[in-house]
PDB file of C-alpha atoms (C1' of nucleotides) in Angstrom:
ATOM      1  CA  MET A 270     129.542 100.041 160.696  1.00 92.00           C
ATOM      2  CA  GLN A 271     131.641 100.128 157.775  1.00 93.00           C
ATOM      3  CA  TYR A 272     131.927  97.664 154.413  1.00 94.00           C
ATOM      4  CA  PHE A 273     133.313  96.903 151.447  1.00 93.00           C
ATOM      5  CA  TYR A 274     132.372  95.816 148.073  1.00 94.00           C
ATOM      6  CA  GLN A 275     134.515  94.996 144.865  1.00 92.00           C
ATOM      7  CA  SER A 276     132.886  95.655 142.158  1.00 94.00           C
ATOM      8  CA  PRO A 277     133.601  95.045 138.557  1.00 93.00           C
ATOM      9  CA  LEU A 278     133.605  99.113 138.307  1.00 93.00           C
ATOM     10  CA  GLY A 279     135.651 100.030 141.159  1.00 92.00           C
ATOM     11  CA  GLY A 280     135.383  99.611 144.691  1.00 93.00           C
ATOM     12  CA  ILE A 281     132.287 100.895 147.166  1.00 94.00           C
ATOM     13  CA  SER A 282     132.194 101.201 150.496  1.00 94.00           C
ATOM     14  CA  TYR A 283     129.075 101.358 152.533  1.00 95.00           C
ATOM     15  CA  GLU A 284     127.554 101.540 156.287  1.00 95.00           C
ATOM     16  CA  LEU A 285     125.168  99.696 157.883  1.00 96.00           C
ATOM     17  CA  LEU A 286     123.592 100.745 161.062  1.00 96.00           C
ATOM     18  CA  ASP A 287     122.803  98.428 164.369  1.00 95.00           C
ATOM     19  CA  ASN A 288     119.333  97.834 162.815  1.00 95.00           C
ATOM     20  CA  GLY A 289     120.961  96.652 159.891  1.00 95.00           C
ATOM     21  CA  GLN A 290     119.626  99.421 157.689  1.00 96.00           C
ATOM     22  CA  CYS A 291     122.356 100.526 155.144  1.00 96.00           C
ATOM     23  CA  SER A 292     122.414 104.790 155.756  1.00 96.00           C
ATOM     24  CA  HIS A 293     125.509 105.697 153.447  1.00 95.00           C
ATOM     25  CA  LEU A 294     127.013 104.047 150.547  1.00 96.00           C
ATOM     26  CA  THR A 295     130.216 105.567 148.784  1.00 95.00           C
ATOM     27  CA  LEU A 296     132.016 104.612 145.202  1.00 94.00           C
ATOM     28  CA  ILE A 297     135.755 104.491 145.278  1.00 89.00           C
ATOM     29  CA  GLU A 298     137.896 105.707 142.737  1.00 73.00           C
ATOM     30  CA  PRO A 299     137.159 103.557 139.836  1.00 59.00           C
ATOM     31  CA  ASN A 300     139.149 100.434 139.025  1.00 57.00           C
ATOM     32  CA  GLN A 301     140.596 100.996 142.367  1.00 60.00           C
ATOM     33  CA  PRO A 302     140.776  97.897 144.593  1.00 59.00           C
ATOM     34  CA  VAL A 303     139.724  97.759 148.098  1.00 59.00           C
ATOM     35  CA  LYS A 304     141.389  95.375 150.716  1.00 64.00           C
ATOM     36  CA  PRO A 305     139.896  91.996 149.432  1.00 61.00           C
ATOM     37  CA  GLU A 306     139.776  90.937 153.630  1.00 60.00           C
ATOM     38  CA  ALA A 307     137.278  93.565 154.313  1.00 70.00           C
ATOM     39  CA  GLN A 308     134.635  92.162 152.192  1.00 83.00           C
ATOM     40  CA  THR A 309     131.616  90.505 154.053  1.00 91.00           C
ATOM     41  CA  GLU A 310     128.570  89.299 152.853  1.00 95.00           C
ATOM     42  CA  THR A 311     125.529  91.387 153.759  1.00 96.00           C
ATOM     43  CA  PRO A 312     122.101  92.098 152.156  1.00 97.00           C
ATOM     44  CA  VAL A 313     123.748  95.150 150.220  1.00 97.00           C
ATOM     45  CA  SER A 314     126.432  93.084 149.044  1.00 96.00           C
ATOM     46  CA  LYS A 315     123.996  90.637 147.916  1.00 97.00           C
ATOM     47  CA  TRP A 316     122.179  93.292 146.253  1.00 97.00           C
ATOM     48  CA  LEU A 317     124.968  94.575 144.084  1.00 97.00           C
ATOM     49  CA  ASP A 318     126.200  91.152 143.293  1.00 96.00           C
ATOM     50  CA  SER A 319     122.863  90.917 141.699  1.00 97.00           C
ATOM     51  CA  TYR A 320     122.736  94.238 140.496  1.00 97.00           C
ATOM     52  CA  PHE A 321     125.978  94.110 138.604  1.00 96.00           C
ATOM     53  CA  ASN A 322     124.900  90.326 137.121  1.00 95.00           C
ATOM     54  CA  GLY A 323     121.925  92.253 135.783  1.00 90.00           C
ATOM     55  CA  ARG A 324     119.023  90.845 137.910  1.00 89.00           C
ATOM     56  CA  ILE A 325     118.481  92.824 140.456  1.00 92.00           C
ATOM     57  CA  LEU A 326     116.705  92.066 143.852  1.00 94.00           C
ATOM     58  CA  ALA A 327     114.631  93.856 145.874  1.00 95.00           C
ATOM     59  CA  LEU A 328     116.693  96.375 147.799  1.00 96.00           C
ATOM     60  CA  PRO A 329     118.006  95.701 151.266  1.00 97.00           C
ATOM     61  CA  ALA A 330     117.161  97.925 154.143  1.00 97.00           C
ATOM     62  CA  LEU A 331     117.745 101.499 153.732  1.00 96.00           C
ATOM     63  CA  GLU A 332     117.950 104.439 156.324  1.00 95.00           C
ATOM     64  CA  LYS A 333     114.409 106.170 156.003  1.00 94.00           C
ATOM     65  CA  PRO A 334     114.845 109.592 153.945  1.00 93.00           C
ATOM     66  CA  HIS A 335     115.090 112.947 156.265  1.00 91.00           C
ATOM     67  CA  THR A 336     112.631 114.829 154.933  1.00 92.00           C
ATOM     68  CA  ALA A 337     109.339 114.407 152.649  1.00 91.00           C
ATOM     69  CA  PHE A 338     110.638 115.568 149.640  1.00 93.00           C
ATOM     70  CA  GLN A 339     114.028 113.022 149.760  1.00 93.00           C
ATOM     71  CA  LYS A 340     111.201 110.251 150.029  1.00 93.00           C
ATOM     72  CA  LYS A 341     109.372 111.925 147.330  1.00 93.00           C
ATOM     73  CA  LEU A 342     112.498 112.137 145.108  1.00 95.00           C
ATOM     74  CA  ARG A 343     113.656 108.516 145.835  1.00 95.00           C
ATOM     75  CA  GLN A 344     110.253 106.843 144.865  1.00 94.00           C
ATOM     76  CA  ALA A 345     110.676 108.942 141.979  1.00 96.00           C
ATOM     77  CA  LEU A 346     114.284 108.048 141.024  1.00 96.00           C
ATOM     78  CA  LEU A 347     113.399 103.947 141.581  1.00 96.00           C
ATOM     79  CA  ASP A 348     110.830 104.402 139.237  1.00 95.00           C
ATOM     80  CA  ILE A 349     113.227 105.404 136.746  1.00 96.00           C
ATOM     81  CA  PRO A 350     113.589 102.095 134.590  1.00 94.00           C
ATOM     82  CA  ILE A 351     117.225 100.365 134.286  1.00 93.00           C
ATOM     83  CA  GLY A 352     118.593 101.932 131.067  1.00 90.00           C
ATOM     84  CA  GLU A 353     116.162 105.001 130.849  1.00 93.00           C
ATOM     85  CA  ARG A 354     117.594 108.640 131.580  1.00 93.00           C
ATOM     86  CA  ARG A 355     115.762 111.658 132.426  1.00 94.00           C
ATOM     87  CA  THR A 356     117.157 114.956 132.569  1.00 95.00           C
ATOM     88  CA  TYR A 357     117.025 117.171 135.739  1.00 96.00           C
ATOM     89  CA  GLY A 358     114.820 119.942 134.042  1.00 93.00           C
ATOM     90  CA  GLU A 359     112.500 116.964 133.577  1.00 94.00           C
ATOM     91  CA  LEU A 360     112.166 115.370 136.860  1.00 94.00           C
ATOM     92  CA  SER A 361     112.291 118.485 138.323  1.00 94.00           C
ATOM     93  CA  ARG A 362     109.343 119.723 136.530  1.00 91.00           C
ATOM     94  CA  GLN A 363     107.690 115.966 137.826  1.00 91.00           C
ATOM     95  CA  LEU A 364     108.166 117.107 141.494  1.00 91.00           C
ATOM     96  CA  GLY A 365     107.202 120.596 141.321  1.00 88.00           C
ATOM     97  CA  THR A 366     110.564 121.409 142.087  1.00 90.00           C
ATOM     98  CA  ALA A 367     113.189 123.554 140.030  1.00 90.00           C
ATOM     99  CA  PRO A 368     115.835 122.013 138.379  1.00 93.00           C
ATOM    100  CA  ARG A 369     118.957 123.449 140.305  1.00 91.00           C
ATOM    101  CA  ALA A 370     117.282 122.585 144.005  1.00 92.00           C
ATOM    102  CA  LEU A 371     116.777 119.259 142.210  1.00 95.00           C
ATOM    103  CA  GLY A 372     120.822 119.140 141.654  1.00 92.00           C
ATOM    104  CA  GLN A 373     121.005 119.649 145.193  1.00 91.00           C
ATOM    105  CA  ALA A 374     119.269 117.187 146.424  1.00 93.00           C
ATOM    106  CA  LEU A 375     120.695 114.697 144.199  1.00 95.00           C
ATOM    107  CA  ALA A 376     124.310 115.579 144.937  1.00 94.00           C
ATOM    108  CA  ALA A 377     123.207 115.004 148.749  1.00 93.00           C
ATOM    109  CA  ASN A 378     122.090 111.389 148.074  1.00 95.00           C
ATOM    110  CA  PRO A 379     123.446 109.681 150.313  1.00 95.00           C
ATOM    111  CA  LEU A 380     122.537 105.824 148.419  1.00 96.00           C
ATOM    112  CA  PRO A 381     124.093 106.132 145.052  1.00 96.00           C
ATOM    113  CA  ILE A 382     123.415 103.209 142.749  1.00 96.00           C
ATOM    114  CA  LEU A 383     120.764 101.842 145.290  1.00 96.00           C
ATOM    115  CA  ILE A 384     118.994 105.052 144.644  1.00 96.00           C
ATOM    116  CA  PRO A 385     119.911 105.581 141.054  1.00 96.00           C
ATOM    117  CA  CYS A 386     120.516 108.982 140.794  1.00 95.00           C
ATOM    118  CA  HIS A 387     123.061 108.626 137.948  1.00 96.00           C
ATOM    119  CA  ARG A 388     120.150 108.435 135.464  1.00 96.00           C
ATOM    120  CA  VAL A 389     119.708 111.719 136.015  1.00 96.00           C
ATOM    121  CA  VAL A 390     121.263 113.943 133.254  1.00 94.00           C
ATOM    122  CA  ALA A 391     121.773 117.249 132.004  1.00 95.00           C
ATOM    123  CA  ALA A 392     119.909 118.301 129.111  1.00 92.00           C
ATOM    124  CA  SER A 393     122.823 118.417 127.026  1.00 86.00           C
ATOM    125  CA  GLY A 394     125.979 116.849 128.255  1.00 87.00           C
ATOM    126  CA  ILE A 395     125.910 114.371 131.510  1.00 91.00           C
ATOM    127  CA  GLY A 396     125.535 116.521 134.431  1.00 92.00           C
ATOM    128  CA  GLY A 397     127.539 115.939 137.563  1.00 93.00           C
ATOM    129  CA  PHE A 398     128.016 112.848 139.742  1.00 94.00           C
ATOM    130  CA  SER A 399     128.865 113.056 143.774  1.00 93.00           C
ATOM    131  CA  CYS A 400     131.159 110.515 143.545  1.00 92.00           C
ATOM    132  CA  GLY A 401     133.030 111.401 140.351  1.00 90.00           C
ATOM    133  CA  ILE A 402     131.885 111.848 137.033  1.00 90.00           C
ATOM    134  CA  GLU A 403     133.772 108.422 135.802  1.00 91.00           C
ATOM    135  CA  TRP A 404     131.478 106.284 138.151  1.00 94.00           C
ATOM    136  CA  LYS A 405     128.409 108.334 136.533  1.00 94.00           C
ATOM    137  CA  LYS A 406     129.662 107.189 133.010  1.00 92.00           C
ATOM    138  CA  SER A 407     130.446 103.600 133.856  1.00 93.00           C
ATOM    139  CA  LEU A 408     127.434 103.267 135.324  1.00 95.00           C
ATOM    140  CA  LEU A 409     125.272 104.268 132.531  1.00 94.00           C
ATOM    141  CA  LYS A 410     127.410 102.502 130.117  1.00 93.00           C
ATOM    142  CA  PHE A 411     127.403  99.189 132.179  1.00 94.00           C
ATOM    143  CA  GLU A 412     123.169  99.567 132.113  1.00 94.00           C
ATOM    144  CA  HIS A 413     122.861 100.398 128.673  1.00 80.00           C
ATOM    145  CA  GLY A 414     124.028  97.113 127.669  1.00 61.00           C
ATOM    146  CA  CYS A 415     121.368  95.302 129.831  1.00 60.00           C
TER     147      CYS A 415
ATOM    148  C1'  DC B  81     129.136 125.420 117.365  1.00 73.07           C
ATOM    149  C1'  DC B  82     131.226 126.699 121.687  1.00 73.07           C
ATOM    150  C1'  DA B  83     131.603 130.421 125.405  1.00 73.07           C
ATOM    151  C1'  DT B  84     129.137 133.335 128.473  1.00 73.07           C
ATOM    152  C1'  DT B  85     125.566 135.260 130.820  1.00 73.07           C
ATOM    153  C1'  DC B  86     121.469 135.331 133.725  1.00 73.07           C
ATOM    154  C1'  DA B  87     117.257 134.040 135.872  1.00 73.07           C
ATOM    155  C1'  DT B  88     115.410 131.399 139.329  1.00 73.07           C
ATOM    156  C1'  DA B  89     114.111 128.825 143.487  1.00 73.07           C
ATOM    157  C1'  DG B  90     114.379 125.543 146.892  1.00 73.07           C
ATOM    158  C1'  DC B  91     116.957 122.325 148.926  1.00 73.07           C
ATOM    159  C1'  DC B  92     120.588 121.158 152.497  1.00 73.07           C
ATOM    160  C1'  DT B  93     123.388 122.212 156.620  1.00 73.07           C
TER     161       DT B  93
ATOM    162  C1'  DA C 163     118.301 132.365 157.315  1.00 73.07           C
ATOM    163  C1'  DG C 164     121.415 131.935 153.904  1.00 73.07           C
ATOM    164  C1'  DG C 165     124.308 130.488 150.491  1.00 73.07           C
ATOM    165  C1'  DC C 166     125.192 127.307 146.843  1.00 73.07           C
ATOM    166  C1'  DT C 167     124.323 124.534 142.871  1.00 73.07           C
ATOM    167  C1'  DA C 168     125.008 117.568 139.715  1.00 73.07           C
ATOM    168  C1'  DT C 169     120.497 123.755 135.438  1.00 73.07           C
ATOM    169  C1'  DG C 170     118.530 125.719 131.036  1.00 73.07           C
ATOM    170  C1'  DA C 171     117.582 128.544 128.052  1.00 73.07           C
ATOM    171  C1'  DA C 172     119.062 132.596 125.604  1.00 73.07           C
ATOM    172  C1'  DT C 173     122.811 135.259 123.529  1.00 73.07           C
ATOM    173  C1'  DG C 174     126.691 136.550 120.942  1.00 73.07           C
ATOM    174  C1'  DG C 175     130.466 135.545 118.575  1.00 73.07           C
TER     175       DG C 175
END
DNA sequence: CCATTCATAGCCT
DNA sequence: AGGCTATGAATGG
């Protein structure tokens, strides 16, 4: 079942499975509001509230990673504190993989923000973002002020 | 400093 | 199995 959330940075849609786990989260075009009537209170919406208020709660139930690597990657991403950044090179060395392969894995992350893949940037420059580079910029900017 | 090239490798579908 | 990079380092202008 699909839900929507209106964040200060733009609309967010996400998918909850029957078991309550969040399987996907997508960032809509920044500054494009979503239909207000589609917003419903869920564990994910509560978490997003907490995130955008600067006091982050424990993560809601998430769908499990499909591979061992994704699990390791998810943990590594969650270990990056707010406001911190890692480069693709740094993180790939930490995980024992190649920078490019890491990019592939990040691009396939179905749970941006929840799993903070936006804190990984290129060695020079900002790098890419699956939901649009503008989102990555605003997220980093937002976290910087926390 | 910017553009281009190329080595590289493993993750995802 | 095969492609396909959300890289990075090196090079050359």
